């Protein structure tokens, strides 16, 4: 896998948190295959990317493709935020060198 990039965040201006955003870029780790011998019902897939916003974990991170993911932001004071996307191994640990940080694509505002 390659080092991920973030090219845009939509919406780029949101209110104090708890809102879904879409992150577009490249190199996001996609789903790990479920072994064929796994009994039904299949377990929830392991997360493949973690997202933090100014050090606070985003929730409900869903990787739609290697170029698009969605997540829900944590609460945040007004201002520009630093967003980090980190690719993860199947066991949930970070893949060294496979993260991206951006500090100018997401702004929190007062309602």
Backbone as JSON Lines, residues from 0, in Angstrom:
{"i":0,"aa":"X","n":[0.86,-1.18,0.0],"ca":[0.0,0.0,0.0],"c":[0.89,1.23,0.0]}
{"i":1,"aa":"X","n":[0.34,2.31,-0.46],"ca":[1.09,3.56,-0.54],"c":[0.72,4.5,0.61]}
{"i":2,"aa":"X","n":[1.54,5.51,0.79],"ca":[1.24,6.53,1.78],"c":[-0.03,7.25,1.36]}
{"i":3,"aa":"X","n":[-1.02,7.39,2.25],"ca":[-2.26,8.06,1.87],"c":[-2.07,9.56,1.69]}
{"i":4,"aa":"X","n":[-2.99,10.17,0.96],"ca":[-3.06,11.62,0.81],"c":[-4.47,12.06,1.13]}
{"i":5,"aa":"X","n":[-4.63,13.32,1.49],"ca":[-5.95,13.93,1.66],"c":[-5.98,15.13,0.72]}
{"i":6,"aa":"X","n":[-6.94,15.13,-0.22],"ca":[-7.04,16.24,-1.17],"c":[-8.2,17.17,-0.83]}
{"i":7,"aa":"X","n":[-9.25,16.64,-0.17],"ca":[-10.37,17.5,0.22],"c":[-11.16,16.88,1.35]}
{"i":8,"aa":"X","n":[-11.86,17.75,2.06],"ca":[-12.78,17.33,3.13],"c":[-14.09,18.07,2.87]}
{"i":9,"aa":"X","n":[-15.19,17.34,2.9],"ca":[-16.49,17.95,2.62],"c":[-17.5,17.54,3.67]}
{"i":10,"aa":"X","n":[-18.25,18.46,4.25],"ca":[-18.06,19.89,4.08],"c":[-16.78,20.34,4.77]}
{"i":11,"aa":"X","n":[-16.22,21.43,4.29],"ca":[-14.96,21.91,4.85],"c":[-15.16,22.83,6.05]}
{"i":12,"aa":"X","n":[-16.39,23.29,6.24],"ca":[-16.73,24.14,7.38],"c":[-17.93,23.5,8.07]}
{"i":13,"aa":"X","n":[-17.74,23.1,9.32],"ca":[-18.81,22.45,10.07],"c":[-18.96,23.11,11.42]}
{"i":14,"aa":"X","n":[-19.97,22.69,12.16],"ca":[-20.23,23.26,13.48],"c":[-19.7,22.33,14.55]}
{"i":15,"aa":"X","n":[-19.49,22.77,15.69],"ca":[-18.84,22.2,16.86],"c":[-18.65,20.7,16.99]}
{"i":16,"aa":"X","n":[-18.95,19.92,16.01],"ca":[-18.66,18.49,16.06],"c":[-19.9,17.63,15.98]}
{"i":17,"aa":"X","n":[-19.68,16.33,15.89],"ca":[-20.78,15.39,15.78],"c":[-21.39,15.36,14.38]}
{"i":18,"aa":"X","n":[-20.66,15.85,13.41],"ca":[-21.15,15.87,12.04],"c":[-20.34,14.93,11.17]}
{"i":19,"aa":"X","n":[-21.0,14.36,10.16],"ca":[-20.31,13.47,9.23],"c":[-19.56,14.3,8.2]}
{"i":20,"aa":"X","n":[-18.33,13.87,7.9],"ca":[-17.55,14.48,6.85],"c":[-17.09,13.4,5.89]}
{"i":21,"aa":"X","n":[-16.8,13.8,4.67],"ca":[-16.24,12.9,3.66],"c":[-14.82,13.36,3.36]}
{"i":22,"aa":"X","n":[-13.89,12.45,3.47],"ca":[-12.48,12.75,3.19],"c":[-12.13,12.07,1.87]}
{"i":23,"aa":"X","n":[-11.6,12.86,0.95],"ca":[-11.2,12.35,-0.35],"c":[-9.68,12.45,-0.46]}
{"i":24,"aa":"X","n":[-9.08,11.45,-1.06],"ca":[-7.63,11.43,-1.23],"c":[-7.22,10.19,-1.99]}
{"i":25,"aa":"X","n":[-6.1,9.61,-1.59],"ca":[-5.61,8.38,-2.22],"c":[-4.95,7.5,-1.16]}
{"i":26,"aa":"X","n":[-4.86,6.22,-1.44],"ca":[-4.08,5.31,-0.6],"c":[-4.71,4.87,0.69]}
{"i":27,"aa":"X","n":[-6.04,5.03,0.86],"ca":[-6.68,4.56,2.09],"c":[-6.77,3.03,2.05]}
{"i":28,"aa":"X","n":[-6.41,2.4,3.16],"ca":[-6.45,0.94,3.27],"c":[-7.89,0.47,3.18]}
{"i":29,"aa":"X","n":[-8.16,-0.44,2.25],"ca":[-9.52,-0.96,2.1],"c":[-9.7,-2.21,2.96]}
{"i":30,"aa":"X","n":[-10.88,-2.75,2.94],"ca":[-11.25,-3.86,3.8],"c":[-10.36,-5.08,3.64]}
{"i":31,"aa":"X","n":[-10.13,-5.75,4.76],"ca":[-9.4,-7.02,4.72],"c":[-10.4,-8.12,4.41]}
{"i":32,"aa":"X","n":[-10.01,-9.09,3.59],"ca":[-10.96,-10.15,3.24],"c":[-11.29,-11.01,4.46]}
{"i":33,"aa":"X","n":[-12.53,-11.46,4.49],"ca":[-12.96,-12.38,5.55],"c":[-12.61,-13.79,5.1]}
{"i":34,"aa":"X","n":[-11.86,-14.53,5.92],"ca":[-11.47,-15.89,5.51],"c":[-12.69,-16.73,5.18]}
{"i":35,"aa":"X","n":[-12.61,-17.57,4.15],"ca":[-13.76,-18.35,3.72],"c":[-14.29,-19.31,4.79]}
{"i":36,"aa":"X","n":[-13.44,-19.71,5.73],"ca":[-13.89,-20.65,6.77],"c":[-14.61,-19.95,7.93]}
{"i":37,"aa":"X","n":[-14.76,-18.63,7.87],"ca":[-15.42,-17.89,8.95],"c":[-16.91,-18.23,8.94]}
{"i":38,"aa":"X","n":[-17.45,-18.69,10.09],"ca":[-18.88,-19.04,10.13],"c":[-19.76,-17.79,10.06]}
{"i":39,"aa":"X","n":[-20.95,-17.98,9.55],"ca":[-21.93,-16.88,9.52],"c":[-22.56,-16.77,10.89]}
{"i":40,"aa":"X","n":[-23.03,-15.64,11.37],"ca":[-22.9,-14.36,10.68],"c":[-21.46,-13.87,10.75]}
{"i":41,"aa":"X","n":[-21.03,-13.2,9.7],"ca":[-19.67,-12.69,9.66],"c":[-19.48,-11.6,10.68]}
{"i":42,"aa":"X","n":[-18.29,-11.56,11.26],"ca":[-18.03,-10.51,12.25],"c":[-17.91,-9.15,11.57]}
{"i":43,"aa":"X","n":[-18.06,-8.1,12.36],"ca":[-17.86,-6.76,11.84],"c":[-16.42,-6.64,11.37]}
{"i":44,"aa":"X","n":[-16.22,-6.13,10.16],"ca":[-14.84,-6.03,9.66],"c":[-13.98,-5.14,10.56]}
{"i":45,"aa":"X","n":[-12.72,-5.48,10.64],"ca":[-11.78,-4.68,11.42],"c":[-11.61,-3.32,10.73]}
{"i":46,"aa":"X","n":[-11.42,-2.25,11.51],"ca":[-11.19,-0.95,10.87],"c":[-9.88,-0.98,10.09]}
{"i":47,"aa":"X","n":[-9.85,-0.25,8.98],"ca":[-8.66,-0.24,8.14],"c":[-7.97,1.12,8.14]}
{"i":48,"aa":"X","n":[-8.66,2.17,8.61],"ca":[-8.1,3.51,8.7],"c":[-8.62,4.15,9.98]}
{"i":49,"aa":"X","n":[-7.74,4.84,10.71],"ca":[-8.2,5.65,11.83],"c":[-8.09,7.11,11.43]}
{"i":50,"aa":"X","n":[-9.0,7.92,11.96],"ca":[-8.98,9.36,11.69],"c":[-9.0,10.09,13.02]}
{"i":51,"aa":"X","n":[-8.08,11.03,13.19],"ca":[-8.11,11.9,14.36],"c":[-8.18,13.34,13.9]}
{"i":52,"aa":"X","n":[-8.86,14.14,14.71],"ca":[-9.0,15.56,14.42],"c":[-8.5,16.3,15.65]}
{"i":53,"aa":"X","n":[-7.37,16.99,15.49],"ca":[-6.67,17.61,16.6],"c":[-6.49,16.64,17.77]}
{"i":54,"aa":"X","n":[-6.12,15.4,17.42],"ca":[-5.82,14.38,18.43],"c":[-7.01,13.64,18.99]}
{"i":55,"aa":"X","n":[-8.21,14.0,18.6],"ca":[-9.42,13.31,19.08],"c":[-9.93,12.38,18.0]}
{"i":56,"aa":"X","n":[-10.2,11.15,18.38],"ca":[-10.62,10.13,17.42],"c":[-11.98,10.45,16.83]}
{"i":57,"aa":"X","n":[-12.07,10.34,15.51],"ca":[-13.37,10.41,14.85],"c":[-14.05,9.06,15.03]}
{"i":58,"aa":"X","n":[-15.36,9.05,14.98],"ca":[-16.1,7.79,15.12],"c":[-16.7,7.4,13.78]}
{"i":59,"aa":"X","n":[-17.18,6.18,13.72],"ca":[-17.86,5.66,12.53],"c":[-17.06,5.86,11.25]}
{"i":60,"aa":"X","n":[-15.78,5.55,11.31],"ca":[-14.93,5.67,10.11],"c":[-15.3,4.53,9.17]}
{"i":61,"aa":"X","n":[-15.72,4.89,7.95],"ca":[-16.09,3.9,6.94],"c":[-15.29,4.2,5.68]}
{"i":62,"aa":"X","n":[-14.46,3.25,5.28],"ca":[-13.67,3.39,4.06],"c":[-14.53,2.88,2.91]}
{"i":63,"aa":"X","n":[-14.93,3.8,2.03],"ca":[-15.77,3.45,0.9],"c":[-14.94,2.93,-0.27]}
{"i":64,"aa":"X","n":[-13.71,3.43,-0.4],"ca":[-12.79,2.99,-1.43],"c":[-11.4,3.48,-1.05]}
{"i":65,"aa":"X","n":[-10.42,3.19,-1.86],"ca":[-9.07,3.65,-1.55],"c":[-8.93,5.16,-1.7]}
{"i":66,"aa":"X","n":[-9.98,5.82,-2.2],"ca":[-9.93,7.27,-2.39],"c":[-10.97,8.05,-1.57]}
{"i":67,"aa":"X","n":[-11.86,7.36,-0.86],"ca":[-12.93,8.04,-0.14],"c":[-13.25,7.34,1.17]}
{"i":68,"aa":"X","n":[-13.39,8.13,2.23],"ca":[-13.88,7.6,3.5],"c":[-14.79,8.63,4.15]}
{"i":69,"aa":"X","n":[-15.63,8.16,5.06],"ca":[-16.49,9.05,5.83],"c":[-16.24,8.8,7.31]}
{"i":70,"aa":"X","n":[-16.54,9.81,8.13],"ca":[-16.42,9.65,9.57],"c":[-17.25,10.73,10.25]}
{"i":71,"aa":"X","n":[-17.43,10.58,11.55],"ca":[-18.16,11.57,12.36],"c":[-17.15,12.24,13.28]}
{"i":72,"aa":"X","n":[-17.15,13.56,13.25],"ca":[-16.2,14.34,14.04],"c":[-16.59,14.35,15.52]}
{"i":73,"aa":"X","n":[-15.59,14.46,16.37],"ca":[-15.82,14.66,17.8],"c":[-16.09,16.15,18.02]}
{"i":74,"aa":"X","n":[-16.52,16.51,19.21],"ca":[-16.76,17.92,19.5],"c":[-15.45,18.69,19.4]}
{"i":75,"aa":"X","n":[-15.55,19.97,19.05],"ca":[-14.35,20.76,18.78],"c":[-14.69,22.24,18.95]}
{"i":76,"aa":"X","n":[-13.74,23.0,19.46],"ca":[-13.9,24.44,19.55],"c":[-13.78,25.06,18.16]}
{"i":77,"aa":"X","n":[-14.31,26.27,17.96],"ca":[-14.18,26.93,16.66],"c":[-12.72,27.11,16.27]}
{"i":78,"aa":"X","n":[-12.44,26.98,14.98],"ca":[-11.1,27.17,14.46],"c":[-10.72,26.08,13.48]}
{"i":79,"aa":"X","n":[-9.55,26.22,12.87],"ca":[-9.04,25.25,11.92],"c":[-8.5,24.03,12.67]}
{"i":80,"aa":"X","n":[-8.73,22.86,12.1],"ca":[-8.32,21.62,12.76],"c":[-7.31,20.85,11.91]}
{"i":81,"aa":"X","n":[-6.45,20.11,12.6],"ca":[-5.5,19.21,11.94],"c":[-6.14,17.82,11.86]}
{"i":82,"aa":"X","n":[-6.17,17.26,10.67],"ca":[-6.77,15.95,10.44],"c":[-5.66,14.96,10.09]}
{"i":83,"aa":"X","n":[-5.69,13.79,10.75],"ca":[-4.72,12.73,10.47],"c":[-5.49,11.47,10.09]}
{"i":84,"aa":"X","n":[-5.12,10.88,8.95],"ca":[-5.65,9.58,8.55],"c":[-4.49,8.59,8.6]}
{"i":85,"aa":"X","n":[-4.7,7.48,9.3],"ca":[-3.65,6.48,9.51],"c":[-4.15,5.13,9.03]}
{"i":86,"aa":"X","n":[-3.45,4.5,8.08],"ca":[-3.81,3.14,7.66],"c":[-3.48,2.16,8.78]}
{"i":87,"aa":"X","n":[-4.34,1.13,8.9],"ca":[-4.19,0.14,9.97],"c":[-4.02,-1.26,9.4]}
{"i":88,"aa":"X","n":[-3.31,-2.1,10.15],"ca":[-3.2,-3.52,9.82],"c":[-4.5,-4.22,10.22]}
{"i":89,"aa":"X","n":[-4.62,-5.49,9.84],"ca":[-5.8,-6.27,10.18],"c":[-6.0,-6.39,11.69]}
{"i":90,"aa":"X","n":[-4.91,-6.31,12.47],"ca":[-5.04,-6.4,13.93],"c":[-5.33,-5.04,14.58]}
{"i":91,"aa":"X","n":[-5.48,-3.99,13.76],"ca":[-5.81,-2.66,14.3],"c":[-4.61,-1.79,14.62]}
{"i":92,"aa":"X","n":[-3.41,-2.31,14.45],"ca":[-2.22,-1.5,14.74],"c":[-1.87,-0.63,13.53]}
{"i":93,"aa":"X","n":[-1.22,0.49,13.8],"ca":[-0.84,1.42,12.74],"c":[0.22,0.83,11.83]}
{"i":94,"aa":"X","n":[0.11,1.11,10.54],"ca":[1.13,0.71,9.58],"c":[2.14,1.86,9.52]}
{"i":95,"aa":"X","n":[3.37,1.63,9.95],"ca":[4.36,2.71,9.95],"c":[4.52,3.35,8.58]}
{"i":96,"aa":"X","n":[4.58,4.67,8.55],"ca":[4.79,5.4,7.3],"c":[3.56,5.56,6.45]}
{"i":97,"aa":"X","n":[2.42,5.01,6.89],"ca":[1.19,5.11,6.1],"c":[0.18,6.0,6.8]}
{"i":98,"aa":"X","n":[0.56,7.27,6.97],"ca":[-0.37,8.25,7.53],"c":[-0.19,9.57,6.8]}
{"i":99,"aa":"X","n":[-1.2,10.42,6.9],"ca":[-1.17,11.74,6.29],"c":[-1.77,12.73,7.28]}
{"i":100,"aa":"X","n":[-1.19,13.92,7.32],"ca":[-1.67,14.99,8.19],"c":[-1.94,16.22,7.35]}
{"i":101,"aa":"X","n":[-3.07,16.85,7.58],"ca":[-3.4,18.09,6.91],"c":[-3.96,19.07,7.93]}
{"i":102,"aa":"X","n":[-3.61,20.32,7.79],"ca":[-4.04,21.3,8.79],"c":[-4.85,22.45,8.25]}
{"i":103,"aa":"X","n":[-5.27,22.38,6.99],"ca":[-5.96,23.53,6.43],"c":[-7.22,23.2,5.66]}
{"i":104,"aa":"X","n":[-7.77,22.02,5.84],"ca":[-8.93,21.62,5.05],"c":[-10.23,21.52,5.84]}
{"i":105,"aa":"X","n":[-10.19,21.69,7.17],"ca":[-11.39,21.56,7.99],"c":[-11.43,22.68,9.03]}
{"i":106,"aa":"X","n":[-12.56,23.4,9.05],"ca":[-12.74,24.49,10.0],"c":[-14.04,24.27,10.77]}
{"i":107,"aa":"X","n":[-13.97,24.41,12.08],"ca":[-15.14,24.35,12.95],"c":[-15.6,25.77,13.21]}
{"i":108,"aa":"X","n":[-16.91,25.99,13.22],"ca":[-17.47,27.32,13.44],"c":[-18.58,27.25,14.47]}
{"i":109,"aa":"X","n":[-18.9,28.38,15.06],"ca":[-20.04,28.45,15.97],"c":[-21.32,28.42,15.17]}
{"i":110,"aa":"X","n":[-22.36,27.87,15.78],"ca":[-23.67,27.79,15.12],"c":[-24.23,29.17,14.92]}
